CSV table of N, CA and C in Angstrom, one decimal:
chain,number,residue,atom,x,y,z
U,230,MET,N,19.3,150.5,106.3
U,230,MET,CA,18.9,149.3,107.0
U,230,MET,C,17.4,149.4,107.3
U,231,ALA,N,16.7,148.4,107.0
U,231,ALA,CA,15.3,148.3,107.3
U,231,ALA,C,15.0,147.4,108.5
U,232,LEU,N,13.9,147.6,109.2
U,232,LEU,CA,13.5,146.8,110.2
U,232,LEU,C,12.4,145.8,109.7
U,233,PRO,N,12.0,144.8,110.4
U,233,PRO,CA,10.9,144.0,109.9
U,233,PRO,C,9.7,144.9,109.7
U,234,SER,N,8.9,144.6,108.7
U,234,SER,CA,7.8,145.5,108.2
U,234,SER,C,6.9,146.0,109.3
U,235,GLN,N,6.6,145.2,110.3
U,235,GLN,CA,5.7,145.6,111.4
U,235,GLN,C,6.3,146.7,112.3
U,236,PHE,N,7.6,147.0,112.1
U,236,PHE,CA,8.3,148.0,112.9
U,236,PHE,C,8.7,149.2,112.0
U,237,ALA,N,8.1,149.3,110.9
U,237,ALA,CA,8.5,150.4,110.0
U,237,ALA,C,8.3,151.8,110.6
U,238,ASP,N,7.4,151.9,111.6
U,238,ASP,CA,7.2,153.2,112.3
U,238,ASP,C,8.3,153.7,113.1
U,239,ILE,N,9.3,152.8,113.4
U,239,ILE,CA,10.4,153.2,114.3
U,239,ILE,C,11.7,153.1,113.5
U,240,GLU,N,11.7,152.9,112.2
U,240,GLU,CA,12.9,152.9,111.4
U,240,GLU,C,13.7,154.1,111.5
U,241,HIS,N,13.0,155.3,111.7
U,241,HIS,CA,13.8,156.5,111.8
U,241,HIS,C,14.8,156.5,112.9
U,242,LEU,N,14.6,155.6,113.9
U,242,LEU,CA,15.6,155.6,115.0
U,242,LEU,C,16.9,155.0,114.5
U,243,ILE,N,16.9,154.2,113.4
U,243,ILE,CA,18.1,153.6,112.8
U,243,ILE,C,18.9,154.7,112.2
U,244,THR,N,18.2,155.5,111.3
U,244,THR,CA,18.9,156.6,110.6
U,244,THR,C,19.4,157.7,111.6
U,245,ALA,N,18.7,157.8,112.7
U,245,ALA,CA,19.1,158.7,113.8
U,245,ALA,C,20.3,158.2,114.6
U,246,GLY,N,20.8,157.0,114.3
U,246,GLY,CA,22.0,156.4,114.9
U,246,GLY,C,21.8,155.7,116.3
U,247,TRP,N,20.5,155.3,116.5
U,247,TRP,CA,20.3,154.6,117.8
U,247,TRP,C,20.5,153.1,117.8
U,248,ALA,N,20.6,152.5,116.6
U,248,ALA,CA,20.8,151.0,116.5
U,248,ALA,C,22.3,150.8,116.6
U,249,ILE,N,22.8,150.6,117.8
U,249,ILE,CA,24.2,150.4,118.0
U,249,ILE,C,24.5,149.0,118.5
U,250,GLY,N,25.4,148.3,117.8
U,250,GLY,CA,25.6,146.9,118.2
U,250,GLY,C,26.6,146.6,119.3
U,251,ASP,N,27.4,147.6,119.7
U,251,ASP,CA,28.5,147.4,120.6
U,251,ASP,C,28.1,148.0,122.0
U,252,GLU,N,28.3,147.3,123.0
U,252,GLU,CA,27.8,147.7,124.4
U,252,GLU,C,28.6,149.0,124.8
U,253,ALA,N,29.9,149.1,124.6
U,253,ALA,CA,30.6,150.3,125.0
U,253,ALA,C,30.2,151.5,124.2
U,254,ALA,N,29.9,151.3,122.9
U,254,ALA,CA,29.4,152.4,122.0
U,254,ALA,C,28.0,152.8,122.5
U,255,ARG,N,27.1,151.9,122.9
U,255,ARG,CA,25.8,152.3,123.4
U,255,ARG,C,26.0,153.1,124.7
U,256,ASN,N,26.9,152.8,125.5
U,256,ASN,CA,27.2,153.5,126.8
U,256,ASN,C,27.7,154.9,126.4
U,257,ARG,N,28.6,155.0,125.5
U,257,ARG,CA,29.1,156.4,125.1
U,257,ARG,C,27.9,157.2,124.5
U,258,GLN,N,27.1,156.6,123.6
U,258,GLN,CA,26.0,157.3,123.0
U,258,GLN,C,25.0,157.9,124.1
U,259,ARG,N,24.7,157.0,125.1
U,259,ARG,CA,23.9,157.5,126.2
U,259,ARG,C,24.4,158.7,126.9
U,260,ARG,N,25.7,158.6,127.2
U,260,ARG,CA,26.4,159.7,128.0
U,260,ARG,C,26.5,160.9,127.1
U,261,ALA,N,26.6,160.8,125.8
U,261,ALA,CA,26.8,162.0,124.9
U,261,ALA,C,25.5,162.6,124.5
U,262,SER,N,24.4,162.0,124.8
U,262,SER,CA,23.1,162.5,124.4
U,262,SER,C,22.5,163.4,125.5
U,263,SER,N,21.6,164.3,125.1
U,263,SER,CA,20.9,165.2,126.0
U,263,SER,C,19.8,164.4,126.6
U,264,MET,N,19.3,164.8,127.7
U,264,MET,CA,18.1,164.2,128.3
U,264,MET,C,16.9,164.3,127.4
U,265,ALA,N,16.8,165.3,126.7
U,265,ALA,CA,15.7,165.5,125.7
U,265,ALA,C,15.8,164.4,124.6
U,266,GLU,N,17.0,164.1,124.1
U,266,GLU,CA,17.2,163.1,123.1
U,266,GLU,C,16.9,161.7,123.7
U,267,LEU,N,17.4,161.4,124.9
U,267,LEU,CA,17.1,160.2,125.6
U,267,LEU,C,15.6,160.0,125.8
U,268,GLN,N,15.0,161.0,126.3
U,268,GLN,CA,13.5,160.9,126.6
U,268,GLN,C,12.7,160.7,125.3
U,269,ALA,N,13.1,161.3,124.2
U,269,ALA,CA,12.4,161.1,122.9
U,269,ALA,C,12.6,159.7,122.4
U,270,PHE,N,13.8,159.2,122.5
U,270,PHE,CA,14.1,157.8,122.1
U,270,PHE,C,13.2,156.8,123.0
U,271,TYR,N,13.3,157.0,124.3
U,271,TYR,CA,12.6,156.2,125.2
U,271,TYR,C,11.0,156.2,125.0
U,272,ASN,N,10.5,157.4,124.8
U,272,ASN,CA,9.1,157.6,124.5
U,272,ASN,C,8.6,156.9,123.2
U,273,THR,N,9.5,156.9,122.2
U,273,THR,CA,9.2,156.3,121.0
U,273,THR,C,9.2,154.7,121.1
U,274,LEU,N,10.2,154.2,121.8
U,274,LEU,CA,10.3,152.8,121.9
U,274,LEU,C,9.5,152.1,122.9
U,275,LEU,N,9.2,152.7,124.0
U,275,LEU,CA,8.5,152.1,125.1
U,275,LEU,C,7.2,151.4,124.7
U,276,PRO,N,6.3,152.1,124.0
U,276,PRO,CA,5.1,151.4,123.6
U,276,PRO,C,5.3,150.3,122.6
U,277,ARG,N,6.4,150.1,122.0
U,277,ARG,CA,6.7,149.0,121.1
U,277,ARG,C,7.5,147.9,121.7
U,278,MET,N,8.0,148.0,122.9
U,278,MET,CA,8.9,147.0,123.5
U,278,MET,C,8.2,145.6,123.6
U,279,ASP,N,7.0,145.5,124.0
U,279,ASP,CA,6.3,144.2,124.1
U,279,ASP,C,6.3,143.5,122.7
U,280,ALA,N,6.0,144.2,121.7
U,280,ALA,CA,6.0,143.7,120.3
U,280,ALA,C,7.4,143.3,119.9
U,281,ILE,N,8.3,144.1,120.2
U,281,ILE,CA,9.7,143.8,119.9
U,281,ILE,C,10.2,142.6,120.5
U,282,ILE,N,9.9,142.4,121.8
U,282,ILE,CA,10.3,141.3,122.6
U,282,ILE,C,9.7,140.0,122.0
U,283,GLN,N,8.4,140.1,121.8
U,283,GLN,CA,7.6,138.9,121.2
U,283,GLN,C,8.2,138.5,119.9
U,284,HIS,N,8.5,139.5,119.1
U,284,HIS,CA,9.1,139.2,117.7
U,284,HIS,C,10.5,138.6,117.9
U,285,LEU,N,11.4,139.2,118.7
U,285,LEU,CA,12.7,138.6,118.9
U,285,LEU,C,12.7,137.3,119.5
U,286,ASN,N,11.8,137.0,120.4
U,286,ASN,CA,11.7,135.7,121.1
U,286,ASN,C,11.5,134.6,120.1
U,287,GLN,N,11.0,134.9,118.9
U,287,GLN,CA,10.7,133.9,117.8
U,287,GLN,C,11.9,133.7,116.9
U,288,GLN,N,13.0,134.4,117.1
U,288,GLN,CA,14.1,134.4,116.3
U,288,GLN,C,15.3,133.6,116.9
U,289,SER,N,16.2,133.1,116.1
U,289,SER,CA,17.4,132.5,116.6
U,289,SER,C,18.4,133.6,116.8
U,290,LEU,N,18.8,133.9,118.0
U,290,LEU,CA,19.8,134.9,118.2
U,290,LEU,C,21.2,134.6,117.6
U,291,GLN,N,21.4,133.4,117.3
U,291,GLN,CA,22.7,133.0,116.7
U,291,GLN,C,22.7,133.2,115.2
U,292,ALA,N,21.6,133.4,114.6
U,292,ALA,CA,21.5,133.6,113.2
U,292,ALA,C,20.5,134.7,112.8
U,293,LEU,N,20.6,135.9,113.4
U,293,LEU,CA,19.7,136.9,113.1
U,293,LEU,C,19.9,137.5,111.7
U,294,GLU,N,18.8,137.8,111.0
U,294,GLU,CA,18.9,138.5,109.7
U,294,GLU,C,19.2,140.0,110.1
U,295,PRO,N,19.8,140.7,109.2
U,295,PRO,CA,20.2,142.1,109.5
U,295,PRO,C,19.0,143.0,110.0
U,296,ALA,N,17.8,142.8,109.5
U,296,ALA,CA,16.7,143.6,110.0
U,296,ALA,C,16.4,143.2,111.5
U,297,ASN,N,16.5,142.0,111.8
U,297,ASN,CA,16.2,141.6,113.2
U,297,ASN,C,17.4,142.0,114.1
U,298,GLN,N,18.6,142.0,113.6
U,298,GLN,CA,19.8,142.4,114.4
U,298,GLN,C,19.6,143.9,114.7
U,299,ALA,N,19.1,144.7,113.7
U,299,ALA,CA,18.9,146.1,114.0
U,299,ALA,C,17.8,146.3,115.1
U,300,LEU,N,16.8,145.5,115.0
U,300,LEU,CA,15.7,145.6,116.0
U,300,LEU,C,16.3,145.2,117.4
U,301,LEU,N,17.1,144.2,117.5
U,301,LEU,CA,17.8,143.8,118.7
U,301,LEU,C,18.6,145.0,119.2
U,302,ASP,N,19.4,145.6,118.3
U,302,ASP,CA,20.3,146.7,118.7
U,302,ASP,C,19.5,147.8,119.3
U,303,LEU,N,18.3,148.1,118.7
U,303,LEU,CA,17.4,149.2,119.3
U,303,LEU,C,16.9,148.8,120.7
U,304,ALA,N,16.6,147.5,120.8
U,304,ALA,CA,16.1,147.1,122.1
U,304,ALA,C,17.2,147.2,123.2
U,305,LEU,N,18.4,146.8,122.8
U,305,LEU,CA,19.5,146.9,123.7
U,305,LEU,C,19.8,148.4,124.1
U,306,MET,N,19.7,149.3,123.1
U,306,MET,CA,19.9,150.7,123.4
U,306,MET,C,18.8,151.2,124.3
U,307,PHE,N,17.6,150.7,124.1
U,307,PHE,CA,16.5,151.0,125.0
U,307,PHE,C,16.8,150.7,126.5
U,308,MET,N,17.4,149.5,126.6
U,308,MET,CA,17.8,149.0,128.0
U,308,MET,C,18.9,149.9,128.6
U,309,GLU,N,19.8,150.4,127.7
U,309,GLU,CA,20.9,151.3,128.1
U,309,GLU,C,20.3,152.7,128.5
U,310,VAL,N,19.3,153.1,127.8
U,310,VAL,CA,18.7,154.5,128.1
U,310,VAL,C,17.7,154.5,129.2
U,311,ALA,N,17.0,153.4,129.4
U,311,ALA,CA,15.9,153.3,130.4
U,311,ALA,C,16.3,153.8,131.8
U,312,PRO,N,17.4,153.3,132.4
U,312,PRO,CA,17.8,153.8,133.7
U,312,PRO,C,18.0,155.3,133.8
U,313,ALA,N,18.6,155.8,132.7
U,313,ALA,CA,18.9,157.3,132.7
U,313,ALA,C,17.6,158.1,132.7
U,314,VAL,N,16.6,157.6,132.1
U,314,VAL,CA,15.3,158.3,132.0
U,314,VAL,C,14.5,158.0,133.3
U,315,GLU,N,14.4,156.7,133.7
U,315,GLU,CA,13.5,156.3,134.8
U,315,GLU,C,14.1,156.6,136.2
U,316,ILE,N,15.4,156.5,136.3
U,316,ILE,CA,16.0,156.5,137.7
U,316,ILE,C,16.9,157.8,137.8
U,317,TYR,N,17.9,157.9,137.0
U,317,TYR,CA,18.9,158.9,137.2
U,317,TYR,C,18.5,160.3,136.8
U,318,LYS,N,17.6,160.4,135.8
U,318,LYS,CA,17.2,161.7,135.2
U,318,LYS,C,18.4,162.5,134.7
U,319,ASP,N,19.3,161.7,134.2
U,319,ASP,CA,20.6,162.3,133.7
U,319,ASP,C,21.2,161.3,132.8
U,320,PRO,N,21.9,161.7,131.7
U,320,PRO,CA,22.5,160.8,130.8
U,320,PRO,C,23.6,159.9,131.5
U,321,ASP,N,24.2,160.4,132.5
U,321,ASP,CA,25.3,159.7,133.2
U,321,ASP,C,24.7,159.3,134.6
U,322,VAL,N,25.5,158.5,135.3
U,322,VAL,CA,25.1,158.1,136.6
U,322,VAL,C,25.6,159.1,137.6
U,323,PRO,N,24.8,160.0,138.1
U,323,PRO,CA,25.3,161.2,138.9
U,323,PRO,C,26.1,160.8,140.1
U,324,TRP,N,25.8,159.7,140.8
U,324,TRP,CA,26.4,159.3,142.0
U,324,TRP,C,27.2,158.0,141.9
U,325,GLY,N,27.5,157.7,140.6
U,325,GLY,CA,28.2,156.4,140.3
U,325,GLY,C,29.7,156.6,140.1
U,326,PHE,N,30.3,155.5,139.7
U,326,PHE,CA,31.7,155.4,139.3
U,326,PHE,C,31.9,156.4,138.1
U,327,GLU,N,33.0,157.1,138.2
U,327,GLU,CA,33.4,158.1,137.1
U,327,GLU,C,33.4,157.4,135.8
U,328,ALA,N,32.6,157.9,134.9
U,328,ALA,CA,32.4,157.2,133.5
U,328,ALA,C,33.7,157.1,132.8
U,329,ALA,N,34.6,158.1,132.9
U,329,ALA,CA,35.9,158.0,132.2
U,329,ALA,C,36.8,156.8,132.7
U,330,ARG,N,36.5,156.3,133.9
U,330,ARG,CA,37.3,155.2,134.4
U,330,ARG,C,36.6,153.9,134.2
U,331,PHE,N,35.4,153.9,133.6
U,331,PHE,CA,34.6,152.7,133.4
U,331,PHE,C,34.9,152.1,132.0
U,332,HIS,N,35.4,150.9,132.0
U,332,HIS,CA,35.8,150.3,130.7
U,332,HIS,C,35.0,149.0,130.5
U,333,ILE,N,34.2,149.0,129.4
U,333,ILE,CA,33.4,147.8,129.1
U,333,ILE,C,34.3,146.9,128.2
U,334,LEU,N,34.5,145.7,128.7
U,334,LEU,CA,35.4,144.8,127.9
U,334,LEU,C,34.5,144.0,126.9
U,335,PRO,N,35.1,143.7,125.7
U,335,PRO,CA,34.4,143.0,124.7
U,335,PRO,C,34.1,141.6,125.2
U,336,ALA,N,33.0,141.0,124.8
U,336,ALA,CA,32.6,139.7,125.3
U,336,ALA,C,33.4,138.6,124.5
């Protein structure tokens, strides 16, 4: 899967498994990753988020091409990872609801 050409520098995140389309799967990926992995993903995507948002704002979310869908999936994964890096300093929520009891329902 390729990203739009202006985002070729972050395509390696797709092959590394970070473009996840399902919210529950993104949550599981975050909790299964080490802080070093989350920090590396975060550090790679943070400087590109403004450009990603500007690009996606020009697209119809109801009819995304596969490359744009992959870019959206990376952005959603970034939003999943950001609190772990910025606030919790842990892949899980240390003082939160037990993750095993937390169920994300499909939309």
